[in-house]
Amino acid sequence: MNALCCRRFVVAIDGPAGAGKSTVAKLLARHLGWLHIDTGAMYRAVALKALRMKVPLDDEGALATIASSVRIEFSNSPDGIQRVLLDGEDVTEAIRTPDVDEAVSVVSAHSAVRRIMQGLQRKLVEGVHAIAEGRDMQTVVFPDAELKIFLTASLEERAKRRWLELKSRGYDVTLEEELKRTEERDRLDATRVDSPLAMASDAVVIDTTHMTPQEVVEHIIALIAQRLRRHGD
Ligand code: DC
C-alpha cells in the first residue's frame, strides 16, 4: 500500500467530538506509515497557550498573534505514540484537560485563527501521504482529498467515550456533565459562522457507535485500496 501511484494521498476525516476520529486516524497512520495531522490538537495548542498567557478568548487579534507565532510540531516517540510539541514543549497531555476542552471551541471559532491554522495544515501535506483529521478537512482545507470519511456516533456513545477517557486520567467528572459538554461542543462546532462541521457530498459516512476502532480502520483501509485501484495502481 505504501508504493503509491500519486504524489500524495490524503484521507480527510471529519466528524463530531467523540466519533473516534483521533483513535482511528492514529491507528491508520501507524498502520500505513503515513503522517497523522491531528488538527484538533493544533487548535488545542493555541488554546493552551492563550490560557497560559491569560489572553481573553474573545480577543481575536491577540489569538491570531499567538497562532501565527507558535511552533506546533508532531513527533513520533519510540512507543509509536505521536507527541504534540508547542514551542518545543511536549504538551500531549496538557492539551487534553477539561479547561482546554472548553476554551478550544471558542478559540477555534475565530476566523483569523482558522486561516492561519488551515494554511499550516495545507503546508504539512505537501508531497506526502497523510491522514488529516478535524472538523473542516473535506469541505474547506482539503476539498481535493483522495478519500473523505465522515465518522459519527450517537451523542450518548460519544459522551461516554470521553467520560471514560477523562476518568482513566483521574478527572472527577460525571457522565451527565460530559453529556452536557459534548452537546454544547456539538452546538458550537455546528453553528459557528466560519467552517462549521460539515460533510462533503462525496464523503463516505461511517457510524462507529457499535464498531471497534480496529473494525473502522479495516473498513477505511479497504476503501483506500479501492481508490488506489481506481487510480490504476
Ligand atoms: O477533535 P478535538 O476535540 O481535539 O478538537 C478540538 C476543538 O477544535 C473542537 O472544538 C473543534 C475544533 N476543531 C476545529 O474547529 N477544526 C478542526 N479542523 C479541528 C478541530
PDB file of C-alpha atoms and ligand atoms in Angstrom:
ATOM      1  CA  MET A   1       0.000   0.000   0.000  1.00  0.00           C
ATOM      2  CA  ASN A   2       2.964   2.328   0.539  1.00  0.00           C
ATOM      3  CA  ALA A   3       4.104   2.195  -3.075  1.00  0.00           C
ATOM      4  CA  LEU A   4       1.660   4.753  -4.389  1.00  0.00           C
ATOM      5  CA  CYS A   5       0.896   5.949  -7.842  1.00  0.00           C
ATOM      6  CA  CYS A   6       0.388   9.533  -6.832  1.00  0.00           C
ATOM      7  CA  ARG A   7       2.465  12.354  -5.482  1.00  0.00           C
ATOM      8  CA  ARG A   8       0.231  12.378  -2.434  1.00  0.00           C
ATOM      9  CA  PHE A   9      -2.818  10.637  -0.977  1.00  0.00           C
ATOM     10  CA  VAL A  10      -4.810  12.497   1.653  1.00  0.00           C
ATOM     11  CA  VAL A  11      -7.528  10.836   3.714  1.00  0.00           C
ATOM     12  CA  ALA A  12      -9.678  13.652   5.155  1.00  0.00           C
ATOM     13  CA  ILE A  13     -11.541  12.506   8.275  1.00  0.00           C
ATOM     14  CA  ASP A  14     -14.215  14.738   9.807  1.00  0.00           C
ATOM     15  CA  GLY A  15     -16.894  14.235  12.403  1.00  0.00           C
ATOM     16  CA  PRO A  16     -18.187  15.473  15.757  1.00  0.00           C
ATOM     17  CA  ALA A  17     -16.330  15.251  19.099  1.00  0.00           C
ATOM     18  CA  GLY A  18     -16.023  11.676  20.306  1.00  0.00           C
ATOM     19  CA  ALA A  19     -16.823   9.986  16.980  1.00  0.00           C
ATOM     20  CA  GLY A  20     -13.446   8.244  17.120  1.00  0.00           C
ATOM     21  CA  LYS A  21     -11.504  10.425  14.669  1.00  0.00           C
ATOM     22  CA  SER A  22      -8.290  10.643  16.676  1.00  0.00           C
ATOM     23  CA  THR A  23      -8.184   6.970  17.628  1.00  0.00           C
ATOM     24  CA  VAL A  24      -8.889   5.836  14.083  1.00  0.00           C
ATOM     25  CA  ALA A  25      -6.549   8.372  12.440  1.00  0.00           C
ATOM     26  CA  LYS A  26      -3.744   7.388  14.812  1.00  0.00           C
ATOM     27  CA  LEU A  27      -4.144   3.651  14.102  1.00  0.00           C
ATOM     28  CA  LEU A  28      -4.453   4.217  10.357  1.00  0.00           C
ATOM     29  CA  ALA A  29      -1.374   6.433  10.189  1.00  0.00           C
ATOM     30  CA  ARG A  30       0.650   3.916  12.176  1.00  0.00           C
ATOM     31  CA  HIS A  31      -0.518   1.015  10.031  1.00  0.00           C
ATOM     32  CA  LEU A  32       0.269   2.789   6.758  1.00  0.00           C
ATOM     33  CA  GLY A  33       3.350   4.696   7.936  1.00  0.00           C
ATOM     34  CA  TRP A  34       1.696   7.957   6.840  1.00  0.00           C
ATOM     35  CA  LEU A  35       1.706  11.361   8.527  1.00  0.00           C
ATOM     36  CA  HIS A  36      -1.115  11.947  11.030  1.00  0.00           C
ATOM     37  CA  ILE A  37      -2.303  15.539  11.143  1.00  0.00           C
ATOM     38  CA  ASP A  38      -4.394  15.999  14.277  1.00  0.00           C
ATOM     39  CA  THR A  39      -5.805  19.450  13.536  1.00  0.00           C
ATOM     40  CA  GLY A  40      -7.830  19.499  16.772  1.00  0.00           C
ATOM     41  CA  ALA A  41      -4.513  19.217  18.636  1.00  0.00           C
ATOM     42  CA  MET A  42      -3.258  22.266  16.734  1.00  0.00           C
ATOM     43  CA  TYR A  43      -6.244  24.360  17.880  1.00  0.00           C
ATOM     44  CA  ARG A  44      -5.833  22.918  21.378  1.00  0.00           C
ATOM     45  CA  ALA A  45      -2.180  24.015  21.459  1.00  0.00           C
ATOM     46  CA  VAL A  46      -3.194  27.580  20.577  1.00  0.00           C
ATOM     47  CA  ALA A  47      -5.947  27.483  23.252  1.00  0.00           C
ATOM     48  CA  LEU A  48      -3.479  26.188  25.855  1.00  0.00           C
ATOM     49  CA  LYS A  49      -1.028  28.962  25.106  1.00  0.00           C
ATOM     50  CA  ALA A  50      -3.831  31.562  25.286  1.00  0.00           C
ATOM     51  CA  LEU A  51      -4.975  30.200  28.670  1.00  0.00           C
ATOM     52  CA  ARG A  52      -1.417  30.248  29.999  1.00  0.00           C
ATOM     53  CA  MET A  53      -0.918  33.825  28.765  1.00  0.00           C
ATOM     54  CA  LYS A  54      -4.338  34.782  30.188  1.00  0.00           C
ATOM     55  CA  VAL A  55      -5.401  36.200  26.820  1.00  0.00           C
ATOM     56  CA  PRO A  56      -9.182  36.853  26.772  1.00  0.00           C
ATOM     57  CA  LEU A  57     -10.763  34.262  24.489  1.00  0.00           C
ATOM     58  CA  ASP A  58     -12.773  36.911  22.657  1.00  0.00           C
ATOM     59  CA  ASP A  59      -9.632  38.851  21.663  1.00  0.00           C
ATOM     60  CA  GLU A  60      -9.334  37.600  18.073  1.00  0.00           C
ATOM     61  CA  GLY A  61      -6.302  39.775  17.272  1.00  0.00           C
ATOM     62  CA  ALA A  62      -4.303  38.524  20.240  1.00  0.00           C
ATOM     63  CA  LEU A  63      -5.266  34.916  19.490  1.00  0.00           C
ATOM     64  CA  ALA A  64      -4.227  35.330  15.848  1.00  0.00           C
ATOM     65  CA  THR A  65      -0.870  36.687  17.001  1.00  0.00           C
ATOM     66  CA  ILE A  66      -0.416  33.565  19.115  1.00  0.00           C
ATOM     67  CA  ALA A  67      -1.487  31.312  16.213  1.00  0.00           C
ATOM     68  CA  SER A  68       0.952  32.905  13.793  1.00  0.00           C
ATOM     69  CA  SER A  69       3.885  32.773  16.183  1.00  0.00           C
ATOM     70  CA  VAL A  70       3.538  29.353  17.833  1.00  0.00           C
ATOM     71  CA  ARG A  71       5.602  26.419  16.646  1.00  0.00           C
ATOM     72  CA  ILE A  72       3.429  23.297  16.547  1.00  0.00           C
ATOM     73  CA  GLU A  73       5.112  20.009  15.679  1.00  0.00           C
ATOM     74  CA  PHE A  74       4.129  16.362  15.661  1.00  0.00           C
ATOM     75  CA  SER A  75       6.846  13.941  16.647  1.00  0.00           C
ATOM     76  CA  ASN A  76       6.798  10.164  16.908  1.00  0.00           C
ATOM     77  CA  SER A  77       8.035   8.758  20.209  1.00  0.00           C
ATOM     78  CA  PRO A  78       9.743   5.333  20.303  1.00  0.00           C
ATOM     79  CA  ASP A  79       6.499   3.693  21.556  1.00  0.00           C
ATOM     80  CA  GLY A  80       4.827   4.780  18.308  1.00  0.00           C
ATOM     81  CA  ILE A  81       2.674   7.414  20.026  1.00  0.00           C
ATOM     82  CA  GLN A  82       2.596  10.764  18.277  1.00  0.00           C
ATOM     83  CA  ARG A  83       3.507  13.613  20.637  1.00  0.00           C
ATOM     84  CA  VAL A  84       2.394  17.219  20.205  1.00  0.00           C
ATOM     85  CA  LEU A  85       5.054  19.868  20.739  1.00  0.00           C
ATOM     86  CA  LEU A  86       4.215  23.505  21.442  1.00  0.00           C
ATOM     87  CA  ASP A  87       7.259  25.744  21.028  1.00  0.00           C
ATOM     88  CA  GLY A  88       9.347  22.642  21.677  1.00  0.00           C
ATOM     89  CA  GLU A  89       7.477  21.602  24.859  1.00  0.00           C
ATOM     90  CA  ASP A  90       5.640  18.259  24.927  1.00  0.00           C
ATOM     91  CA  VAL A  91       2.000  19.247  25.604  1.00  0.00           C
ATOM     92  CA  THR A  92       0.372  15.951  24.539  1.00  0.00           C
ATOM     93  CA  GLU A  93      -1.387  15.571  27.907  1.00  0.00           C
ATOM     94  CA  ALA A  94      -1.701  19.280  28.788  1.00  0.00           C
ATOM     95  CA  ILE A  95      -3.944  19.953  25.759  1.00  0.00           C
ATOM     96  CA  ARG A  96      -6.496  17.313  26.875  1.00  0.00           C
ATOM     97  CA  THR A  97      -7.764  18.874  30.120  1.00  0.00           C
ATOM     98  CA  PRO A  98     -11.422  19.915  30.590  1.00  0.00           C
ATOM     99  CA  ASP A  99     -10.251  23.592  30.699  1.00  0.00           C
ATOM    100  CA  VAL A 100      -8.716  23.298  27.247  1.00  0.00           C
ATOM    101  CA  ASP A 101     -11.789  21.340  26.050  1.00  0.00           C
ATOM    102  CA  GLU A 102     -13.916  24.349  26.902  1.00  0.00           C
ATOM    103  CA  ALA A 103     -11.562  27.067  25.655  1.00  0.00           C
ATOM    104  CA  VAL A 104     -10.783  25.430  22.311  1.00  0.00           C
ATOM    105  CA  SER A 105     -14.342  25.614  20.946  1.00  0.00           C
ATOM    106  CA  VAL A 106     -14.192  29.390  21.421  1.00  0.00           C
ATOM    107  CA  VAL A 107     -10.628  29.815  20.132  1.00  0.00           C
ATOM    108  CA  SER A 108     -11.251  27.708  17.008  1.00  0.00           C
ATOM    109  CA  ALA A 109     -14.336  29.751  16.094  1.00  0.00           C
ATOM    110  CA  HIS A 110     -12.223  32.846  15.289  1.00  0.00           C
ATOM    111  CA  SER A 111     -11.709  33.251  11.525  1.00  0.00           C
ATOM    112  CA  ALA A 112      -8.281  34.816  11.887  1.00  0.00           C
ATOM    113  CA  VAL A 113      -7.079  31.827  13.908  1.00  0.00           C
ATOM    114  CA  ARG A 114      -8.623  29.368  11.420  1.00  0.00           C
ATOM    115  CA  ARG A 115      -6.969  30.983   8.363  1.00  0.00           C
ATOM    116  CA  ILE A 116      -3.537  30.622   9.974  1.00  0.00           C
ATOM    117  CA  MET A 117      -4.106  27.025  11.113  1.00  0.00           C
ATOM    118  CA  GLN A 118      -5.602  25.991   7.751  1.00  0.00           C
ATOM    119  CA  GLY A 119      -2.544  27.382   5.946  1.00  0.00           C
ATOM    120  CA  LEU A 120      -0.247  25.389   8.243  1.00  0.00           C
ATOM    121  CA  GLN A 121      -2.304  22.228   7.647  1.00  0.00           C
ATOM    122  CA  ARG A 122      -2.049  22.534   3.847  1.00  0.00           C
ATOM    123  CA  LYS A 123       1.722  23.023   4.131  1.00  0.00           C
ATOM    124  CA  LEU A 124       2.073  19.874   6.227  1.00  0.00           C
ATOM    125  CA  VAL A 125       0.678  17.581   3.477  1.00  0.00           C
ATOM    126  CA  GLU A 126       2.757  18.965   0.623  1.00  0.00           C
ATOM    127  CA  GLY A 127       4.101  15.962  -1.262  1.00  0.00           C
ATOM    128  CA  VAL A 128       3.277  13.403   1.439  1.00  0.00           C
ATOM    129  CA  HIS A 129       0.614  10.824   2.191  1.00  0.00           C
ATOM    130  CA  ALA A 130      -1.398  11.841   5.217  1.00  0.00           C
ATOM    131  CA  ILE A 131      -4.386  11.180   7.422  1.00  0.00           C
ATOM    132  CA  ALA A 132      -5.826  14.614   8.186  1.00  0.00           C
ATOM    133  CA  GLU A 133      -8.405  14.725  10.922  1.00  0.00           C
ATOM    134  CA  GLY A 134     -10.668  17.540  12.144  1.00  0.00           C
ATOM    135  CA  ARG A 135     -13.952  19.362  11.500  1.00  0.00           C
ATOM    136  CA  ASP A 136     -13.348  21.125   8.174  1.00  0.00           C
ATOM    137  CA  MET A 137     -10.914  18.815   6.424  1.00  0.00           C
ATOM    138  CA  GLN A 138     -13.077  17.722   3.490  1.00  0.00           C
ATOM    139  CA  THR A 139     -15.078  20.887   2.913  1.00  0.00           C
ATOM    140  CA  VAL A 140     -12.514  23.637   3.491  1.00  0.00           C
ATOM    141  CA  VAL A 141      -8.908  22.524   3.930  1.00  0.00           C
ATOM    142  CA  PHE A 142      -8.675  19.531   1.557  1.00  0.00           C
ATOM    143  CA  PRO A 143     -11.717  19.633  -0.753  1.00  0.00           C
ATOM    144  CA  ASP A 144      -9.488  17.724  -3.214  1.00  0.00           C
ATOM    145  CA  ALA A 145      -8.669  14.902  -0.758  1.00  0.00           C
ATOM    146  CA  GLU A 146      -8.341  11.495  -2.394  1.00  0.00           C
ATOM    147  CA  LEU A 147     -10.681   9.957   0.218  1.00  0.00           C
ATOM    148  CA  LYS A 148     -13.193  11.681   2.519  1.00  0.00           C
ATOM    149  CA  ILE A 149     -14.531   9.915   5.580  1.00  0.00           C
ATOM    150  CA  PHE A 150     -17.221  11.286   7.917  1.00  0.00           C
ATOM    151  CA  LEU A 151     -17.194   9.449  11.247  1.00  0.00           C
ATOM    152  CA  THR A 152     -20.191   9.701  13.508  1.00  0.00           C
ATOM    153  CA  ALA A 153     -21.718   8.020  16.589  1.00  0.00           C
ATOM    154  CA  SER A 154     -24.667   8.634  18.902  1.00  0.00           C
ATOM    155  CA  LEU A 155     -24.389  11.553  21.348  1.00  0.00           C
ATOM    156  CA  GLU A 156     -24.605   9.160  24.329  1.00  0.00           C
ATOM    157  CA  GLU A 157     -21.820   6.939  22.997  1.00  0.00           C
ATOM    158  CA  ARG A 158     -19.567   9.896  22.203  1.00  0.00           C
ATOM    159  CA  ALA A 159     -20.054  11.424  25.680  1.00  0.00           C
ATOM    160  CA  LYS A 160     -19.430   8.030  27.292  1.00  0.00           C
ATOM    161  CA  ARG A 161     -16.132   7.583  25.413  1.00  0.00           C
ATOM    162  CA  ARG A 162     -14.883  11.000  26.501  1.00  0.00           C
ATOM    163  CA  TRP A 163     -16.084  10.425  30.109  1.00  0.00           C
ATOM    164  CA  LEU A 164     -14.240   7.081  30.300  1.00  0.00           C
ATOM    165  CA  GLU A 165     -11.105   8.713  28.901  1.00  0.00           C
ATOM    166  CA  LEU A 166     -11.242  11.565  31.446  1.00  0.00           C
ATOM    167  CA  LYS A 167     -11.926   9.138  34.311  1.00  0.00           C
ATOM    168  CA  SER A 168      -8.989   6.949  33.301  1.00  0.00           C
ATOM    169  CA  ARG A 169      -6.812  10.046  33.522  1.00  0.00           C
ATOM    170  CA  GLY A 170      -8.071  10.790  37.053  1.00  0.00           C
ATOM    171  CA  TYR A 171     -10.594  13.564  36.350  1.00  0.00           C
ATOM    172  CA  ASP A 172     -13.640  13.657  38.612  1.00  0.00           C
ATOM    173  CA  VAL A 173     -16.432  14.245  36.094  1.00  0.00           C
ATOM    174  CA  THR A 174     -19.860  12.666  35.840  1.00  0.00           C
ATOM    175  CA  LEU A 175     -21.323  11.160  32.685  1.00  0.00           C
ATOM    176  CA  GLU A 176     -24.154  13.678  32.959  1.00  0.00           C
ATOM    177  CA  GLU A 177     -21.675  16.598  32.896  1.00  0.00           C
ATOM    178  CA  GLU A 178     -19.821  15.103  29.937  1.00  0.00           C
ATOM    179  CA  LEU A 179     -23.089  14.612  28.070  1.00  0.00           C
ATOM    180  CA  LYS A 180     -23.890  18.321  28.520  1.00  0.00           C
ATOM    181  CA  ARG A 181     -20.365  19.348  27.499  1.00  0.00           C
ATOM    182  CA  THR A 182     -20.466  17.180  24.372  1.00  0.00           C
ATOM    183  CA  GLU A 183     -23.856  18.614  23.424  1.00  0.00           C
ATOM    184  CA  GLU A 184     -22.521  22.145  23.872  1.00  0.00           C
ATOM    185  CA  ARG A 185     -19.391  21.405  21.809  1.00  0.00           C
ATOM    186  CA  ASP A 186     -21.593  19.933  19.054  1.00  0.00           C
ATOM    187  CA  ARG A 187     -23.675  23.083  19.082  1.00  0.00           C
ATOM    188  CA  LEU A 188     -20.634  25.384  18.862  1.00  0.00           C
ATOM    189  CA  ASP A 189     -18.936  23.267  16.152  1.00  0.00           C
ATOM    190  CA  ALA A 190     -22.085  23.085  14.027  1.00  0.00           C
ATOM    191  CA  THR A 191     -23.314  26.657  14.347  1.00  0.00           C
ATOM    192  CA  ARG A 192     -20.147  28.724  14.106  1.00  0.00           C
ATOM    193  CA  VAL A 193     -20.100  31.047  11.126  1.00  0.00           C
ATOM    194  CA  ASP A 194     -16.639  30.086   9.854  1.00  0.00           C
ATOM    195  CA  SER A 195     -16.146  26.472   8.700  1.00  0.00           C
ATOM    196  CA  PRO A 196     -18.896  24.786  10.713  1.00  0.00           C
ATOM    197  CA  LEU A 197     -18.669  20.999  10.993  1.00  0.00           C
ATOM    198  CA  ALA A 198     -19.866  19.804   7.595  1.00  0.00           C
ATOM    199  CA  MET A 199     -19.814  16.707   5.451  1.00  0.00           C
ATOM    200  CA  ALA A 200     -18.709  16.759   1.810  1.00  0.00           C
ATOM    201  CA  SER A 201     -21.249  15.395  -0.673  1.00  0.00           C
ATOM    202  CA  ASP A 202     -18.749  12.713  -1.769  1.00  0.00           C
ATOM    203  CA  ALA A 203     -17.817  11.613   1.789  1.00  0.00           C
ATOM    204  CA  VAL A 204     -18.213   8.034   2.995  1.00  0.00           C
ATOM    205  CA  VAL A 205     -20.198   8.051   6.280  1.00  0.00           C
ATOM    206  CA  ILE A 206     -19.235   5.520   8.956  1.00  0.00           C
ATOM    207  CA  ASP A 207     -21.337   5.242  12.131  1.00  0.00           C
ATOM    208  CA  THR A 208     -18.911   3.973  14.782  1.00  0.00           C
ATOM    209  CA  THR A 209     -21.475   3.589  17.621  1.00  0.00           C
ATOM    210  CA  HIS A 210     -21.270  -0.203  17.512  1.00  0.00           C
ATOM    211  CA  MET A 211     -17.857  -0.630  15.897  1.00  0.00           C
ATOM    212  CA  THR A 212     -14.421  -1.175  17.417  1.00  0.00           C
ATOM    213  CA  PRO A 213     -11.645   1.180  16.276  1.00  0.00           C
ATOM    214  CA  GLN A 214      -9.977  -1.786  14.545  1.00  0.00           C
ATOM    215  CA  GLU A 215     -13.137  -2.509  12.532  1.00  0.00           C
ATOM    216  CA  VAL A 216     -13.315   1.120  11.422  1.00  0.00           C
ATOM    217  CA  VAL A 217      -9.636   1.084  10.442  1.00  0.00           C
ATOM    218  CA  GLU A 218     -10.061  -2.104   8.375  1.00  0.00           C
ATOM    219  CA  HIS A 219     -13.041  -0.595   6.604  1.00  0.00           C
ATOM    220  CA  ILE A 220     -11.066   2.553   5.710  1.00  0.00           C
ATOM    221  CA  ILE A 221      -8.032   0.543   4.558  1.00  0.00           C
ATOM    222  CA  ALA A 222     -10.332  -1.358   2.179  1.00  0.00           C
ATOM    223  CA  LEU A 223     -11.632   1.971   0.847  1.00  0.00           C
ATOM    224  CA  ILE A 224      -8.081   3.293   0.336  1.00  0.00           C
ATOM    225  CA  ALA A 225      -7.151   0.111  -1.568  1.00  0.00           C
ATOM    226  CA  GLN A 226     -10.261   0.509  -3.725  1.00  0.00           C
ATOM    227  CA  ARG A 227      -9.399   4.159  -4.549  1.00  0.00           C
ATOM    228  CA  LEU A 228      -5.825   3.226  -5.380  1.00  0.00           C
ATOM    229  CA  ARG A 229      -7.026   0.535  -7.764  1.00  0.00           C
ATOM    230  CA  ARG A 230      -9.224   3.141  -9.379  1.00  0.00           C
ATOM    231  CA  HIS A 231      -6.124   5.365  -9.737  1.00  0.00           C
ATOM    232  CA  GLY A 232      -4.685   2.466 -11.740  1.00  0.00           C
ATOM    233  CA  ASP A 233      -2.126   1.423  -9.143  1.00  0.00           C
TER     234      ASP A 233
HETATM  235  O1   DC B   1     -11.068  16.980  17.815  1.00  0.00           O
HETATM  236  P1   DC B   1     -10.780  17.815  19.057  1.00  0.00           P
HETATM  237  O2   DC B   1     -11.742  17.590  20.187  1.00  0.00           O
HETATM  238  O3   DC B   1      -9.356  17.669  19.521  1.00  0.00           O
HETATM  239  O4   DC B   1     -10.959  19.328  18.573  1.00  0.00           O
HETATM  240  C1   DC B   1     -10.762  20.405  19.440  1.00  0.00           C
HETATM  241  C2   DC B   1     -11.582  21.609  19.023  1.00  0.00           C
HETATM  242  O5   DC B   1     -11.072  22.188  17.842  1.00  0.00           O
HETATM  243  C3   DC B   1     -13.080  21.370  18.806  1.00  0.00           C
HETATM  244  O6   DC B   1     -13.808  22.367  19.497  1.00  0.00           O
HETATM  245  C4   DC B   1     -13.271  21.561  17.325  1.00  0.00           C
HETATM  246  C5   DC B   1     -12.107  22.370  16.895  1.00  0.00           C
HETATM  247  N1   DC B   1     -11.581  21.976  15.599  1.00  0.00           N
HETATM  248  C6   DC B   1     -11.901  22.762  14.517  1.00  0.00           C
HETATM  249  O7   DC B   1     -12.623  23.737  14.658  1.00  0.00           O
HETATM  250  N2   DC B   1     -11.403  22.466  13.300  1.00  0.00           N
HETATM  251  C7   DC B   1     -10.611  21.406  13.131  1.00  0.00           C
HETATM  252  N3   DC B   1     -10.124  21.141  11.922  1.00  0.00           N
HETATM  253  C8   DC B   1     -10.277  20.578  14.229  1.00  0.00           C
HETATM  254  C9   DC B   1     -10.801  20.888  15.457  1.00  0.00           C
END
